[in-house]
mmCIF file of C-alpha atoms in Angstrom:
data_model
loop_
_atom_site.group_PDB
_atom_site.id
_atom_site.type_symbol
_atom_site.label_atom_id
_atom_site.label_comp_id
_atom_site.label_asym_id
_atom_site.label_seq_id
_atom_site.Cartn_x
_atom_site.Cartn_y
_atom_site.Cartn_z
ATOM 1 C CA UNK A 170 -24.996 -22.427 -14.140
ATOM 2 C CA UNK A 171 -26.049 -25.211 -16.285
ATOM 3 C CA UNK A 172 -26.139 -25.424 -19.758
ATOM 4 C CA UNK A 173 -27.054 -28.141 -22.526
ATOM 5 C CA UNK A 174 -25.337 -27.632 -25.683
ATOM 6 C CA UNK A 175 -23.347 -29.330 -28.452
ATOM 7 C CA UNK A 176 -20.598 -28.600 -31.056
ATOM 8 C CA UNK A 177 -23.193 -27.457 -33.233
ATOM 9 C CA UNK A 178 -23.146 -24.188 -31.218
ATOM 10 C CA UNK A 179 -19.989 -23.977 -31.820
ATOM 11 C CA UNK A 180 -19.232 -24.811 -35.514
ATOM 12 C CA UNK A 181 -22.211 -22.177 -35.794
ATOM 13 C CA UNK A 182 -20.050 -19.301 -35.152
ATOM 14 C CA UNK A 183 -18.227 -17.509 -37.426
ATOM 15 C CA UNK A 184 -14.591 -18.583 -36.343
ATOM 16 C CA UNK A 185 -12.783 -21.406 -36.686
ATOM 17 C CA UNK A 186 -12.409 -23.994 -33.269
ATOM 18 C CA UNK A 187 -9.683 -26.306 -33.655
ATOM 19 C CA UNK A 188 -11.203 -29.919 -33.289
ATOM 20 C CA UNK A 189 -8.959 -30.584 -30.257
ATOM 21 C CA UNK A 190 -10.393 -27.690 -28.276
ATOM 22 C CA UNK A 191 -13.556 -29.259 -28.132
ATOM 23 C CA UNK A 192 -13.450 -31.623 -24.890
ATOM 24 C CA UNK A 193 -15.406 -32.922 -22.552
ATOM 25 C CA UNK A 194 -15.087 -34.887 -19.586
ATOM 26 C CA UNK A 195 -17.492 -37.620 -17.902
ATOM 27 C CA UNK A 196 -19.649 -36.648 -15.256
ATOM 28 C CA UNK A 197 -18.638 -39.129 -12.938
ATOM 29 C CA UNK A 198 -14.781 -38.556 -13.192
ATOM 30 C CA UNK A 199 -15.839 -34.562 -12.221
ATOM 31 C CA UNK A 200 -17.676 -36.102 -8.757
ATOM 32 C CA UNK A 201 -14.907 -38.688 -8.304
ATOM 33 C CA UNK A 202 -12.860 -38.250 -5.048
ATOM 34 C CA UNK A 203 -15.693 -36.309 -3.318
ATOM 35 C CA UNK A 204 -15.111 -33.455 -5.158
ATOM 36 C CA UNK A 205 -11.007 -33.905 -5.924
ATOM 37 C CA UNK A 206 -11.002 -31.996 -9.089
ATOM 38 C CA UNK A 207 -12.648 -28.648 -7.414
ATOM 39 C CA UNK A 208 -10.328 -28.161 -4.499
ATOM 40 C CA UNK A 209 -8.469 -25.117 -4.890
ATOM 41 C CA UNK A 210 -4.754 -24.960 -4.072
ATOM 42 C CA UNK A 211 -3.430 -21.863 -2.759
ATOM 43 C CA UNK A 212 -2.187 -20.587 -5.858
ATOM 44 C CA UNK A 213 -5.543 -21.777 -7.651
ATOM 45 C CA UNK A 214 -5.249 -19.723 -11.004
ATOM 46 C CA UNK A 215 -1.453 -20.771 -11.267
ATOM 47 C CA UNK A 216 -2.388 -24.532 -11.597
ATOM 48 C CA UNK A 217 0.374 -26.135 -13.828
ATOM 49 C CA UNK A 218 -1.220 -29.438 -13.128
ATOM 50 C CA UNK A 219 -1.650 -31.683 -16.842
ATOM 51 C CA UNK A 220 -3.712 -35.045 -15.053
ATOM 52 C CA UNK A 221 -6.331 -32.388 -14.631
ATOM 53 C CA UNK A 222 -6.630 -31.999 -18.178
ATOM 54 C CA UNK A 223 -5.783 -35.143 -19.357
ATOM 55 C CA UNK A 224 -9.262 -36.458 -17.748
ATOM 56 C CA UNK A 225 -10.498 -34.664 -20.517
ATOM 57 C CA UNK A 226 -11.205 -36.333 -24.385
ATOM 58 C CA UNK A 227 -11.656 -34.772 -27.581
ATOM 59 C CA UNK A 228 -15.623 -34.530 -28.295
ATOM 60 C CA UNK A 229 -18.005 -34.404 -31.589
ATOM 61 C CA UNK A 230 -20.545 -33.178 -28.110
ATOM 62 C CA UNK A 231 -21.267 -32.678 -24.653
ATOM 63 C CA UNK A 232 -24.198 -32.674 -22.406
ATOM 64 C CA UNK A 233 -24.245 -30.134 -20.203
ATOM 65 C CA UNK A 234 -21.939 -27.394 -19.707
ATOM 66 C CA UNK A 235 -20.860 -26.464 -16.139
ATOM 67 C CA UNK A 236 -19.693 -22.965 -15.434
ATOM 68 C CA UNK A 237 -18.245 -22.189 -12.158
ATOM 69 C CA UNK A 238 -16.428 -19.598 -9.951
ATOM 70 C CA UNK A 239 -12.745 -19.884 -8.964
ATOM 71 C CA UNK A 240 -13.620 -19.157 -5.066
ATOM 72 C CA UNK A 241 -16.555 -21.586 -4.417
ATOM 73 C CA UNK A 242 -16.358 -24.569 -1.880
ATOM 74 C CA UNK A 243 -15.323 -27.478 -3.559
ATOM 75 C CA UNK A 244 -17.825 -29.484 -1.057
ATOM 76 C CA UNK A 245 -20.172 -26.867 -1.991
ATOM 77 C CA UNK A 246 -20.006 -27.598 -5.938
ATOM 78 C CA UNK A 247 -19.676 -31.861 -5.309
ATOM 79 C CA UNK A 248 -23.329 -31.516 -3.167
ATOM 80 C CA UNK A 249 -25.006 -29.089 -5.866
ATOM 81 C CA UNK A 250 -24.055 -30.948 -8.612
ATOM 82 C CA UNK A 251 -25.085 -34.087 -6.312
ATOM 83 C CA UNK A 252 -28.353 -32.507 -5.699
ATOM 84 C CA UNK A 253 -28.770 -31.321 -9.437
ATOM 85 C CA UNK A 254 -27.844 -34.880 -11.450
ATOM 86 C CA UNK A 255 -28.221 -37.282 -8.911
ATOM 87 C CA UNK A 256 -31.741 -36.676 -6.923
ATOM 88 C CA UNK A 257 -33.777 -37.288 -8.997
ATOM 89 C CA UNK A 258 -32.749 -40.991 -9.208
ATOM 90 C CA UNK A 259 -32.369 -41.047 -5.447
ATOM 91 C CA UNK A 260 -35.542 -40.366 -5.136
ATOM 92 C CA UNK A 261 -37.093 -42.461 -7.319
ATOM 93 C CA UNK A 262 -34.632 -45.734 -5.836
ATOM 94 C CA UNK A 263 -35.830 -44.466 -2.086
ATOM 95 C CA UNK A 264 -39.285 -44.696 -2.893
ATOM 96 C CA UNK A 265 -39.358 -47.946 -4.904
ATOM 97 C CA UNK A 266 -37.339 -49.950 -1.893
ATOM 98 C CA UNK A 267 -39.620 -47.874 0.787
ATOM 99 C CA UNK A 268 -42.906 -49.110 -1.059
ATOM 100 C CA UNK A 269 -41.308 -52.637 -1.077
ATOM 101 C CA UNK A 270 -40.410 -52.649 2.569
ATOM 102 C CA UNK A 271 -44.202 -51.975 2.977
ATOM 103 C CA UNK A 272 -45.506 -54.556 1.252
ATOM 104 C CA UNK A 273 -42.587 -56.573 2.772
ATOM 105 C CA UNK A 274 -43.470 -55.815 6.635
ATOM 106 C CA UNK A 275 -47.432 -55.887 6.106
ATOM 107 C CA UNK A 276 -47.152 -59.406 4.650
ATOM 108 C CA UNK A 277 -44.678 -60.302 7.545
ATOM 109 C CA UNK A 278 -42.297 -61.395 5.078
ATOM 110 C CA UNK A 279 -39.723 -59.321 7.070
ATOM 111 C CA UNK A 280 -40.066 -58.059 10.533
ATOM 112 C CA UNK A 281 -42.372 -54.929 11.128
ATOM 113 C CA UNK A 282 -39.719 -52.999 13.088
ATOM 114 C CA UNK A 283 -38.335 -49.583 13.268
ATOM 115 C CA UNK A 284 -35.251 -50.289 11.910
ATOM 116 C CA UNK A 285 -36.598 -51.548 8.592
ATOM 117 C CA UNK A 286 -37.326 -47.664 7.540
ATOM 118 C CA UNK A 287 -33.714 -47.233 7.511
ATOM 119 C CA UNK A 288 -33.950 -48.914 3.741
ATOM 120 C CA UNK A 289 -35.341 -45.961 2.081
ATOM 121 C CA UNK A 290 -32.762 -43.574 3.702
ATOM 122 C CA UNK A 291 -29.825 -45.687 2.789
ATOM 123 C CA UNK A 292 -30.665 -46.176 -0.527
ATOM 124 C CA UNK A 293 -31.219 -42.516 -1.043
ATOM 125 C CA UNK A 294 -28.519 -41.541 0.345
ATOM 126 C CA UNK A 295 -25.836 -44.314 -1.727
ATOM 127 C CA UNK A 296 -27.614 -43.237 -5.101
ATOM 128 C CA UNK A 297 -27.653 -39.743 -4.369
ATOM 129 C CA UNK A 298 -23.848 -40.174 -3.769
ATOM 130 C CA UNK A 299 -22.943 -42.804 -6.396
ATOM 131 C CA UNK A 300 -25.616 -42.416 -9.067
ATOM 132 C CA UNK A 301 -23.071 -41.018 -12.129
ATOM 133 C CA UNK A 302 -21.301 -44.225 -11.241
ATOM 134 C CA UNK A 303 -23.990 -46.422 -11.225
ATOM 135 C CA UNK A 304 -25.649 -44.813 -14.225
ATOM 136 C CA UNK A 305 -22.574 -45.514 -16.261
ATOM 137 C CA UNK A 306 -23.007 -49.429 -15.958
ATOM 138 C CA UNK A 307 -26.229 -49.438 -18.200
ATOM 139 C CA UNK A 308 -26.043 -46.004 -19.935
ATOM 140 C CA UNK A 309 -24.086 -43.772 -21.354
ATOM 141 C CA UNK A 310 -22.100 -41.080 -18.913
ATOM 142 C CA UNK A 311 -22.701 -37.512 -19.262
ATOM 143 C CA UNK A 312 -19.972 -35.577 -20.977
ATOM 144 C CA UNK A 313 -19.559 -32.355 -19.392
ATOM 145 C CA UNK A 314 -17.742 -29.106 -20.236
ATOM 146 C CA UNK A 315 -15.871 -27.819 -16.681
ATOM 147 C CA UNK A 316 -13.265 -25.191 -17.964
ATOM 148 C CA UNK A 317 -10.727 -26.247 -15.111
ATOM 149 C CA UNK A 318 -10.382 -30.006 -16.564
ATOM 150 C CA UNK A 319 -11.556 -29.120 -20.566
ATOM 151 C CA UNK A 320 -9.214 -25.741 -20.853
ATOM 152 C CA UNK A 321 -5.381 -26.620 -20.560
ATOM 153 C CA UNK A 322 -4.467 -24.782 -17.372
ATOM 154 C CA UNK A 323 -1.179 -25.958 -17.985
ATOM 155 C CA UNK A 324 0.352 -24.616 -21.559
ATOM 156 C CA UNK A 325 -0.623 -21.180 -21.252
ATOM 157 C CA UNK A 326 -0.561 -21.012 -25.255
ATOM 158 C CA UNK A 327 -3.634 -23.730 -25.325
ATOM 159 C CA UNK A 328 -5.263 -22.081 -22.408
ATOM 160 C CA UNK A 329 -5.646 -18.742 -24.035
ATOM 161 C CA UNK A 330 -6.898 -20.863 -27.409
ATOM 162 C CA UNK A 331 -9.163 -22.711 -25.074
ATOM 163 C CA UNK A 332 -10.243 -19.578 -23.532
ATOM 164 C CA UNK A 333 -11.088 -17.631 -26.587
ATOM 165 C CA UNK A 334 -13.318 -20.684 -27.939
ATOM 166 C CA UNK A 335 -15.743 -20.376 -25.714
ATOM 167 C CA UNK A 336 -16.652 -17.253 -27.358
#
């Protein structure tokens, strides 16, 4: 599930949230490694791992926030969150080169062969694969709330903190 919100949902509520509960991490560091940060280890709820967390940064405000199940594919969260963020770029950058390569081969300026058509499909397929990390050269990255690298997983004391903030 996907959800926009900001700390103003949280400072809302009637409880205090300590300041460095609130943390988000960039989208692009979430899709890094084709999907590192989602592979399950055997022991997947016993993850004493701190790098995980330490991805994260202290936040006035994220974006979206991602919720997701223990037990789910990591290659299976990487391509919908590929498919959600990242499309609708892809497709935009497909059809903008595939125009071009039409004007391109009707004015002869490049040969009118097959293998031009390719163009569109790479492109798609780079930016739909790479788009977080291109987007982050002119803009600003998504911040994102993922619970396995924004909750400490680690220090069982800030995990159960972490945990009940979310409420």
């Amino acid at each position: 599930m996907v959800f926009r919100a900001s700390t103003a949902s949280f400072t809302s509520l009637q409880s205090y949230v300590e300041p460095e509960l609130l943390r988000g991490v960039p989208l692009h560091e979430c899709l890094s490694g084709w999907g590192k940060h989602w592979q399950q280890a055997e022991n997947a709820m016993l993850c004493t791992d701190r790098s995980a967390y330490d991805l994260g940064k202290q936040i006035e405000e994220y974006d979206v926030f991602l919720s997701h199940d223990w037990a789910t594919s990591r290659y299976l969260k990487l391509f919908s969150m590929m498919i959600i963020f990242n499309s609708r770029a892809a497709f935009f950058c497909s059809f903008a080169v595939s125009v071009l390569t039409g004007f391109l081969r009707a004015y002869q300026l490049i040969p009118d062969q097959m293998w031009t058509i390719c163009f569109g499909y790479v492109v798609y397929t780079v930016v739909l694969c790479f788009w977080q990390r291109l987007r982050r050269l002119c803009f600003r990255p998504l911040i994102v709330f993922v619970d396995k690298l924004c909750i400490a997983q680690h220090d069982e004391e800030l995990k159960e903190k972490g945990i009940l903030a979310l409420a």
